[in-house]
Coordinates of C-alpha atoms and ligand atoms in Angstrom, one line a residue:
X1 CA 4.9 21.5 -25.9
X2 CA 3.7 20.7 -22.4
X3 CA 4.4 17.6 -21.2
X4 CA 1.0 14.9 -21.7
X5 CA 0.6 13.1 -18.6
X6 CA -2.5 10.7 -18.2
X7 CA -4.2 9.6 -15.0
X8 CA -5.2 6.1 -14.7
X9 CA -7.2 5.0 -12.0
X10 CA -9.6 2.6 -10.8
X11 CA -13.2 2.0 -11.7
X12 CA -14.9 0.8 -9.3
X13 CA -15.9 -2.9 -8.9
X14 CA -17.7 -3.4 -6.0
X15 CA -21.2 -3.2 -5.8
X16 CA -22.0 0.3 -2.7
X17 CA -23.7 -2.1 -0.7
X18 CA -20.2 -3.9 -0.4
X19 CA -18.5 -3.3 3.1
X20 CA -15.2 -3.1 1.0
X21 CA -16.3 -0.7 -1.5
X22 CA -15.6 2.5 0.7
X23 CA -11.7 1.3 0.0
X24 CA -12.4 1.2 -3.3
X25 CA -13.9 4.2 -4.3
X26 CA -11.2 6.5 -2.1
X27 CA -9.4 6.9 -5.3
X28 CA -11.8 9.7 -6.5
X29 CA -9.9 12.0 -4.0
X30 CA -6.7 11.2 -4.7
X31 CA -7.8 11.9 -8.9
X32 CA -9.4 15.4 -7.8
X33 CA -6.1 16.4 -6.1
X34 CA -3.7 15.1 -8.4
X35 CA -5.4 16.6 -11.7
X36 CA -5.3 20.2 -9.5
X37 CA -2.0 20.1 -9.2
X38 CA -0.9 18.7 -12.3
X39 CA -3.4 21.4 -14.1
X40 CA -1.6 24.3 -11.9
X41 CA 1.7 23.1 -12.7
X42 CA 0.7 23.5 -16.4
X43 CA 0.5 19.8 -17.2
X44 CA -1.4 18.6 -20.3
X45 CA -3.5 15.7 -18.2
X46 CA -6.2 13.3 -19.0
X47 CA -8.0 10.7 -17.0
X48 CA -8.3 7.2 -17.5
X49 CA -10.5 4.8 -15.6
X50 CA -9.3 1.2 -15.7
X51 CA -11.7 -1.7 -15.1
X52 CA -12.1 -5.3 -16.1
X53 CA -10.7 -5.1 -19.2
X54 CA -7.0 -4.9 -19.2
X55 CA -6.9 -5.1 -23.2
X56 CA -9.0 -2.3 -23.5
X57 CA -6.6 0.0 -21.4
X58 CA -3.9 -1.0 -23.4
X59 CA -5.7 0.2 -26.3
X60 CA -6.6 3.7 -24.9
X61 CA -2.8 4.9 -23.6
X62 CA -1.7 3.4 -26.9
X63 CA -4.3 6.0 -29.3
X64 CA -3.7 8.4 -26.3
X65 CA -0.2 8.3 -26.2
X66 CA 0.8 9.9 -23.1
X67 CA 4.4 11.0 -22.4
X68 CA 3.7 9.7 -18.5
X69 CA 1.2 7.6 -16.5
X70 CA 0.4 8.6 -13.2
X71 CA -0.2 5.4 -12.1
X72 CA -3.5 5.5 -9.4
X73 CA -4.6 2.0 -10.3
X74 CA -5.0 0.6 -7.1
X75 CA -6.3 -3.0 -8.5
X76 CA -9.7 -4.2 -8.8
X77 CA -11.7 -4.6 -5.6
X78 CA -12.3 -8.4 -6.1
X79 CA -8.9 -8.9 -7.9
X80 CA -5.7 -8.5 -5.7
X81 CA -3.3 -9.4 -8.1
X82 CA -5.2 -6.8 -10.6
X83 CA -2.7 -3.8 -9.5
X84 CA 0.9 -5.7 -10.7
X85 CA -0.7 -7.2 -13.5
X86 CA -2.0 -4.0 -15.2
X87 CA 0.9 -1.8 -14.4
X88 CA 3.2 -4.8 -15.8
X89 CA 1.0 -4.5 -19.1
X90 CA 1.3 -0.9 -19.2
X91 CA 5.1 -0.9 -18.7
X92 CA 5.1 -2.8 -22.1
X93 CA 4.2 0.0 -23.7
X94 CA 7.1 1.6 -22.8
X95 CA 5.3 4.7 -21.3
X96 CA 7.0 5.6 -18.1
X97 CA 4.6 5.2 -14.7
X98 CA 4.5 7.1 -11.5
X99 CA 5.7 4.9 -8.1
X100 CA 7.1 1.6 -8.3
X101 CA 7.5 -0.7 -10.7
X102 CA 5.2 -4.0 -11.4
X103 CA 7.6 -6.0 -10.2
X104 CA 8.0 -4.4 -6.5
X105 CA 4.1 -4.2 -6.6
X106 CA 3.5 -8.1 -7.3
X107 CA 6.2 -8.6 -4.8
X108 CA 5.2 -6.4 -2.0
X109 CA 1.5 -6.9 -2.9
X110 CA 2.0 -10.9 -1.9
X111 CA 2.4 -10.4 2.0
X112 CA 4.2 -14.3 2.2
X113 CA 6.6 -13.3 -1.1
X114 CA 7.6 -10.0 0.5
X115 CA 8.6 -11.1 4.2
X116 CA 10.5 -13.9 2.4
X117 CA 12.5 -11.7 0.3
X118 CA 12.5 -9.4 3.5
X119 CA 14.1 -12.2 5.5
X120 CA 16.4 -13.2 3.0
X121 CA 17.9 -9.9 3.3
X122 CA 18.2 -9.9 7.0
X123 CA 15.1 -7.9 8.2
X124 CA 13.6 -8.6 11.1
X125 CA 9.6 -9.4 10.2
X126 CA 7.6 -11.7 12.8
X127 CA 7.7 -15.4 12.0
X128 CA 4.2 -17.0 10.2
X129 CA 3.0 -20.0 8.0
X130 CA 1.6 -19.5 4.6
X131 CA -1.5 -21.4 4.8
X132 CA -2.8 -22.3 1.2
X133 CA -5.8 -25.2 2.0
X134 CA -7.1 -26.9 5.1
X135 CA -6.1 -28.6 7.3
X136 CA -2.6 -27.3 8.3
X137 CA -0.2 -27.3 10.8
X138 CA 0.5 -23.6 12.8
X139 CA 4.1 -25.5 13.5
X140 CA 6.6 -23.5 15.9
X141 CA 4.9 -20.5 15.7
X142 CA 4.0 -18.8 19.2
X143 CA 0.4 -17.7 20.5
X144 CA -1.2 -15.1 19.7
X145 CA -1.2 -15.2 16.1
X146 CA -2.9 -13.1 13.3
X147 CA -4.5 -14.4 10.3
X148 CA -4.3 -12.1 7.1
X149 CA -5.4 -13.0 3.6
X150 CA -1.5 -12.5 1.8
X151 CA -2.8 -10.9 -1.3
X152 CA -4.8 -8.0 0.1
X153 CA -4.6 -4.6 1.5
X154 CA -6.4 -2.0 3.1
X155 CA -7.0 -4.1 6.5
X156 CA -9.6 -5.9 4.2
X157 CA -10.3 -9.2 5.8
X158 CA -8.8 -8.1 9.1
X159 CA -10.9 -7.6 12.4
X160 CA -11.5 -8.4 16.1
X161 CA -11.1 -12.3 15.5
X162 CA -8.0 -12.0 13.2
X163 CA -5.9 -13.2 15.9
X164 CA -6.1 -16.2 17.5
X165 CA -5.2 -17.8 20.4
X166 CA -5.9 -21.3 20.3
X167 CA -5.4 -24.1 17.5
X168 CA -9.6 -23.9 17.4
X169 CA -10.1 -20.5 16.8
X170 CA -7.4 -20.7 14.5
X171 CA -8.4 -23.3 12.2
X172 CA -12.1 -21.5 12.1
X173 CA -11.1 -18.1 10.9
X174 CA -8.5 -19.6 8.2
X175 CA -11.2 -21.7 6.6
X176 CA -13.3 -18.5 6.6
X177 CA -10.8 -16.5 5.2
X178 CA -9.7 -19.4 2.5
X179 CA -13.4 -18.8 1.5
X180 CA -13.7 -15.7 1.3
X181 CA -10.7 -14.1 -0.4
X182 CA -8.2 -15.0 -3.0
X183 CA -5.0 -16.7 -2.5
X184 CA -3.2 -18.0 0.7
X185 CA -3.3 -16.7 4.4
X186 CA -0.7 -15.7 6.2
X187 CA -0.6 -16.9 9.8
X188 CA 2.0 -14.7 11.7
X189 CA 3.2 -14.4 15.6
X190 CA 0.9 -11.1 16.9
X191 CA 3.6 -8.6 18.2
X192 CA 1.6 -6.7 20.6
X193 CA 3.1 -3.0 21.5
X194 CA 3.6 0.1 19.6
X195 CA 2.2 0.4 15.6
X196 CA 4.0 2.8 13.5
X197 CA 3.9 3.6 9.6
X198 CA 7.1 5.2 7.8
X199 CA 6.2 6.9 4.4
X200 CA 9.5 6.9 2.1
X201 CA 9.5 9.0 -0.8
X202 CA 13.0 9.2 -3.2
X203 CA 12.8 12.6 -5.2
X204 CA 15.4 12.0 -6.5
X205 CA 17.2 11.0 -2.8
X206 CA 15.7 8.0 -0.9
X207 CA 13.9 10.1 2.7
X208 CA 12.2 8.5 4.9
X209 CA 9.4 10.5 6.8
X210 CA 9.3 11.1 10.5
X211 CA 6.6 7.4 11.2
X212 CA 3.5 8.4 12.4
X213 CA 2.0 6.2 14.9
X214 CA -1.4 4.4 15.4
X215 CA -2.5 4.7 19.2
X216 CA -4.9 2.2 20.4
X217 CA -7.1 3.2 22.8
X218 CA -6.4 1.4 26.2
X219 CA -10.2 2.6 27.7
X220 CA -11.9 1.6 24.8
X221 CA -11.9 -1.9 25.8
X222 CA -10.8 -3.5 21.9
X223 CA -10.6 -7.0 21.7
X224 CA -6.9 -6.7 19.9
X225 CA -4.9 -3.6 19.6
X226 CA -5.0 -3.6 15.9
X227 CA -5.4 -1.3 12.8
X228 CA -9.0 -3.2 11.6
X229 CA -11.0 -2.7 8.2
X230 CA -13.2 -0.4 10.5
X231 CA -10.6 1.3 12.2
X232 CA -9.3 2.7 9.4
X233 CA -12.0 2.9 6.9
X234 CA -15.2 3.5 8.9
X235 CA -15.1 6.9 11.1
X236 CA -18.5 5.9 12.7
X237 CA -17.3 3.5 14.4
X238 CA -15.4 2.8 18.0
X239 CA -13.1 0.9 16.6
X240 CA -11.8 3.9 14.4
X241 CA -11.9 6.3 17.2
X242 CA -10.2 4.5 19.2
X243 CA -7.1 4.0 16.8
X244 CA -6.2 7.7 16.0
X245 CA -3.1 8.1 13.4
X246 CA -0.7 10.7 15.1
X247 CA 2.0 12.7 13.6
X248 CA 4.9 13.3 15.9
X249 CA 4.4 10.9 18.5
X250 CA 7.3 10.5 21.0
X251 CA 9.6 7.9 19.7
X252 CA 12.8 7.5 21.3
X253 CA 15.8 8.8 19.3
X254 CA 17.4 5.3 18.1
X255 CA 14.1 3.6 17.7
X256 CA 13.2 6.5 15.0
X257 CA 16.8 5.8 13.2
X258 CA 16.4 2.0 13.3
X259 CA 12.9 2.5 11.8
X260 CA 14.0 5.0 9.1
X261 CA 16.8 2.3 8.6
X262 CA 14.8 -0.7 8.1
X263 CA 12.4 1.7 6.3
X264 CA 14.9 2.4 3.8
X265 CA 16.2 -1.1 3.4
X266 CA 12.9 -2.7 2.7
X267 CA 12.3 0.2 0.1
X268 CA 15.0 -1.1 -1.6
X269 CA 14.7 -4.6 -1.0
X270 CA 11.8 -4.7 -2.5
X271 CA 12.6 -3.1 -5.7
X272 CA 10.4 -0.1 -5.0
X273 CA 10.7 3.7 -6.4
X274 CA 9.1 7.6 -6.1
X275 CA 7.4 6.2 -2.9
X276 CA 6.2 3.5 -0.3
X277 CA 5.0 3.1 3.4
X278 CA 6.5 0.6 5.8
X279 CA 4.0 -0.5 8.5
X280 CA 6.0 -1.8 11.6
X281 CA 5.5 -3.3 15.2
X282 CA 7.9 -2.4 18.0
X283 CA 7.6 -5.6 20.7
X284 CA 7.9 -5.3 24.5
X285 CA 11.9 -5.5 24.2
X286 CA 12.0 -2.5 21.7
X287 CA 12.7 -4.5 18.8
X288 CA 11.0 -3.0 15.4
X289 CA 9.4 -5.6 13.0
X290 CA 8.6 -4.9 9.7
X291 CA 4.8 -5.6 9.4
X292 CA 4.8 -5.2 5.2
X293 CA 5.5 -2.9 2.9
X294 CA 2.9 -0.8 0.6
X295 CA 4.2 0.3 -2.8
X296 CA 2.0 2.9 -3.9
X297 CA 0.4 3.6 -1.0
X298 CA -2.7 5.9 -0.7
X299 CA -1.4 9.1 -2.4
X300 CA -4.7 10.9 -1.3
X301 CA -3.8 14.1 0.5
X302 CA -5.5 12.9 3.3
X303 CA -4.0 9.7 3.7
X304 CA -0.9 8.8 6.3
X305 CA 1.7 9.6 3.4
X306 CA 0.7 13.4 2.6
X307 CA -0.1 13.9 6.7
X308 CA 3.6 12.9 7.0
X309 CA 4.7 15.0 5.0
X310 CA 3.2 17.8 6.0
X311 CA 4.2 17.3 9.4
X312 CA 7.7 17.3 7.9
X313 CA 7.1 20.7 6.3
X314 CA 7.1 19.1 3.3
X315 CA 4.2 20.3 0.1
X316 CA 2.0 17.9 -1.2
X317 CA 1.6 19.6 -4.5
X318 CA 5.4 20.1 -5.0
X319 CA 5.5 15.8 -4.1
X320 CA 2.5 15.6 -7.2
X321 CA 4.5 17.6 -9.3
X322 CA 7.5 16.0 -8.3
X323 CA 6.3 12.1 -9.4
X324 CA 4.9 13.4 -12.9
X325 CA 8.2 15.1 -13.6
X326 CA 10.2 11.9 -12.3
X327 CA 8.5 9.7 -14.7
X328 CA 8.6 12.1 -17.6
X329 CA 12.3 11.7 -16.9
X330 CA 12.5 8.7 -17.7
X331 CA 10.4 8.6 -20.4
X332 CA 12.7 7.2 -23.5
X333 CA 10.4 9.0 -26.1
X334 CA 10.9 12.9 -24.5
X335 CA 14.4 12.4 -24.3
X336 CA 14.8 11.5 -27.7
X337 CA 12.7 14.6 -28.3
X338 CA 14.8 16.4 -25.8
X339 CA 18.4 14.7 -27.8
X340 CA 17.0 16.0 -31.5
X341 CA 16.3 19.7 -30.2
X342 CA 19.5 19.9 -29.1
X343 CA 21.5 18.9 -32.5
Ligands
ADP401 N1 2.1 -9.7 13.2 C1 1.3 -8.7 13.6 N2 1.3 -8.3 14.9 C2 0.5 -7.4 15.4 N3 -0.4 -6.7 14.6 C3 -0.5 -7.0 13.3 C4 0.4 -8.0 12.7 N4 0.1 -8.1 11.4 C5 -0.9 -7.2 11.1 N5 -1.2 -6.6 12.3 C6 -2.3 -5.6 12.4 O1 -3.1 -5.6 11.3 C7 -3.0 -4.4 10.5 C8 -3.0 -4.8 9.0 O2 -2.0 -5.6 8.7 P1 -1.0 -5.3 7.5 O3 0.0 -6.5 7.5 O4 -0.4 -4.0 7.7 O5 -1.9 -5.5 6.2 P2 -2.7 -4.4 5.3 O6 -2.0 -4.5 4.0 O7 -4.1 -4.9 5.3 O8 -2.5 -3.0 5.9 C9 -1.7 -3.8 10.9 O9 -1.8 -2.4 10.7 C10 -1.7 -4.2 12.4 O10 -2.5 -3.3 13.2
MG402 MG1 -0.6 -2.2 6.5

């Protein structure tokens, strides 16, 4: 019998008119190439869209019954913490999921929780404040900073006056972005210089992929050299031509190892699996800094993961395959099945 693998995936939130909501509804893609290659590689597949309710989900993998989840639930526009929390539900069921666990996605998916667990294990991420109401104290930390909101992704609530250089300007885009979005803000020393991303993917080794880098621009005049909602979301716009995502940039020999070192160590520090994106900062001295890591990061095959891979000469279908038959493997049911046929 083929192996029953169901999709799950966001539904939409947003309302279209939402700046955010491009983000949001990128899944589709990623659902249209992973059902191809699942249906070529002769899976038994069904989709799911998850929204609000988290019970009801629960209710239609249970009467489906999957042997597998391919886990595209990317969390709910308007509710960061959305992503952990449903796959921690799902893994209840004892249905195995695609990518990493809920635990590495609450973890990684809080930007203050992750660079404190990153730290404690010796990796170099830039220092920062985790600023949870006003008004607060940006003690020690060395100008320019950026402000993020810790709980999202995406770039969403980054732009042109994320960082800050003065206690004024500071203070006014914290209490805007306390407003606006869920959960704390991380303050954190901006490391100006080069921006790379490292896409990791353990089938069944741990490999980290040549990074690609983002360029900035230097005649385009941008405020800040920095990977904005726009930049990477809006292709209209200067700021996104200006930032171009290149595979195969020139990176010095032991720069690339100490990336696909750190790359590997965060992976695992984080408690992630099948795959994951480190975003890094390399300072004026060299030094690499390890921006965040992404478990679960956009599996669409246009995103920064699949163009790394390609430029590695690796297949994206084989790497769809590869997840669905990594979870099925660990499914306890089919190797029960698996156990009976053989006595
Ligand atoms: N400490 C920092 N120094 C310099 N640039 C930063 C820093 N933190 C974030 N950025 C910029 O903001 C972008 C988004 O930040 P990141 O922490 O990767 O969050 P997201 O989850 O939204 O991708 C980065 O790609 C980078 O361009
Ligand atoms: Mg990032």
């Amino acid at each position: 019998m083929p192996a029953r693998v169901l999709i799950v995936y966001n539904q939409p939130v947003l309302p279209a008119h939402d700046p955010q909501a491009v983000a949001e509804r990128a899944v589709f893609d990623t659902v249209t190439a992973v059902r191809r290659h699942l249906d070529r590689a002769g899976f038994d597949h069904e989709r799911l869209a998850v929204g609000r309710d988290l019970a009801a989900s629960l209710a239609d993998i249970a009467r489906l019954r999957p042997d597998a989840i391919f886990n595209l639930f990317e969390g709910l526009g308007d509710d960061p913490r959305s992503e952990a929390r449903a796959a921690r539900a799902w893994e209840s069921l004892a249905v195995p999921l695609t990518g990493c666990p809920a635990r590495a996605l609450r973890l990684a998916g809080s930007k203050h929780l992750a660079k404190r667990a990153l730290a404690a294990a010796g990796l170099p991420t830039p220092r920062a404040v985790v600023v949870t109401s006003l008004p607060f104290e940006a003690c020690g930390l060395e100008w320019p900073v950026i402000a993020k909101p810790a709980l999202y992704h995406a770039s969403i609530g980054i732009d042109a006056l994320s960082v800050a250089t003065d206690k004024a300007q500071l203070a006014r885009r914290v209490e805007m972005l306390l407003s606006r979005y869920v959960g704390p803000v991380l303050v954190e020393e901006f490391i100006a210089g080069r921006e790379f991303t490292a896409g990791l993917i353990e089938a069944p080794e741990l490999v980290t992929l040549p990074a690609m880098e983002f360029e900035f621009d230097a005649l385009a005049a941008l405020p800040w050299p920095l990977m904005t909602f726009e930049a990477k979301w809006c292709p209209q716009t200067d700021e996104y031509r200006a930032t171009p995502g290149r595979h195969g940039a020139a990176i010095p020999r032991a720069l690339a190892a100490q990336l696909g070192d750190l790359a590997g160590r965060a992976f695992r520090r984080l408690g992630c699996r099948d795959y994951a994106r480190v975003d890094f900062r390399v300072d004026a001295q060299g030094r690499p800094w390890i921006l965040e890591v992404n478990p679960n990061p956009d599996l669409s095959p246009s995103a920064c993961l699949a163009g790394a891979l390609a430029a590695a000469g690796g297949d994206y279908a084989a790497f769809v395959v590869s997840l669905a038959r990594a979870a099925l493997a660990r499914s306890p049911r089919r190797r029960l099945t698996r156990a009976a046929a053989l006595h």
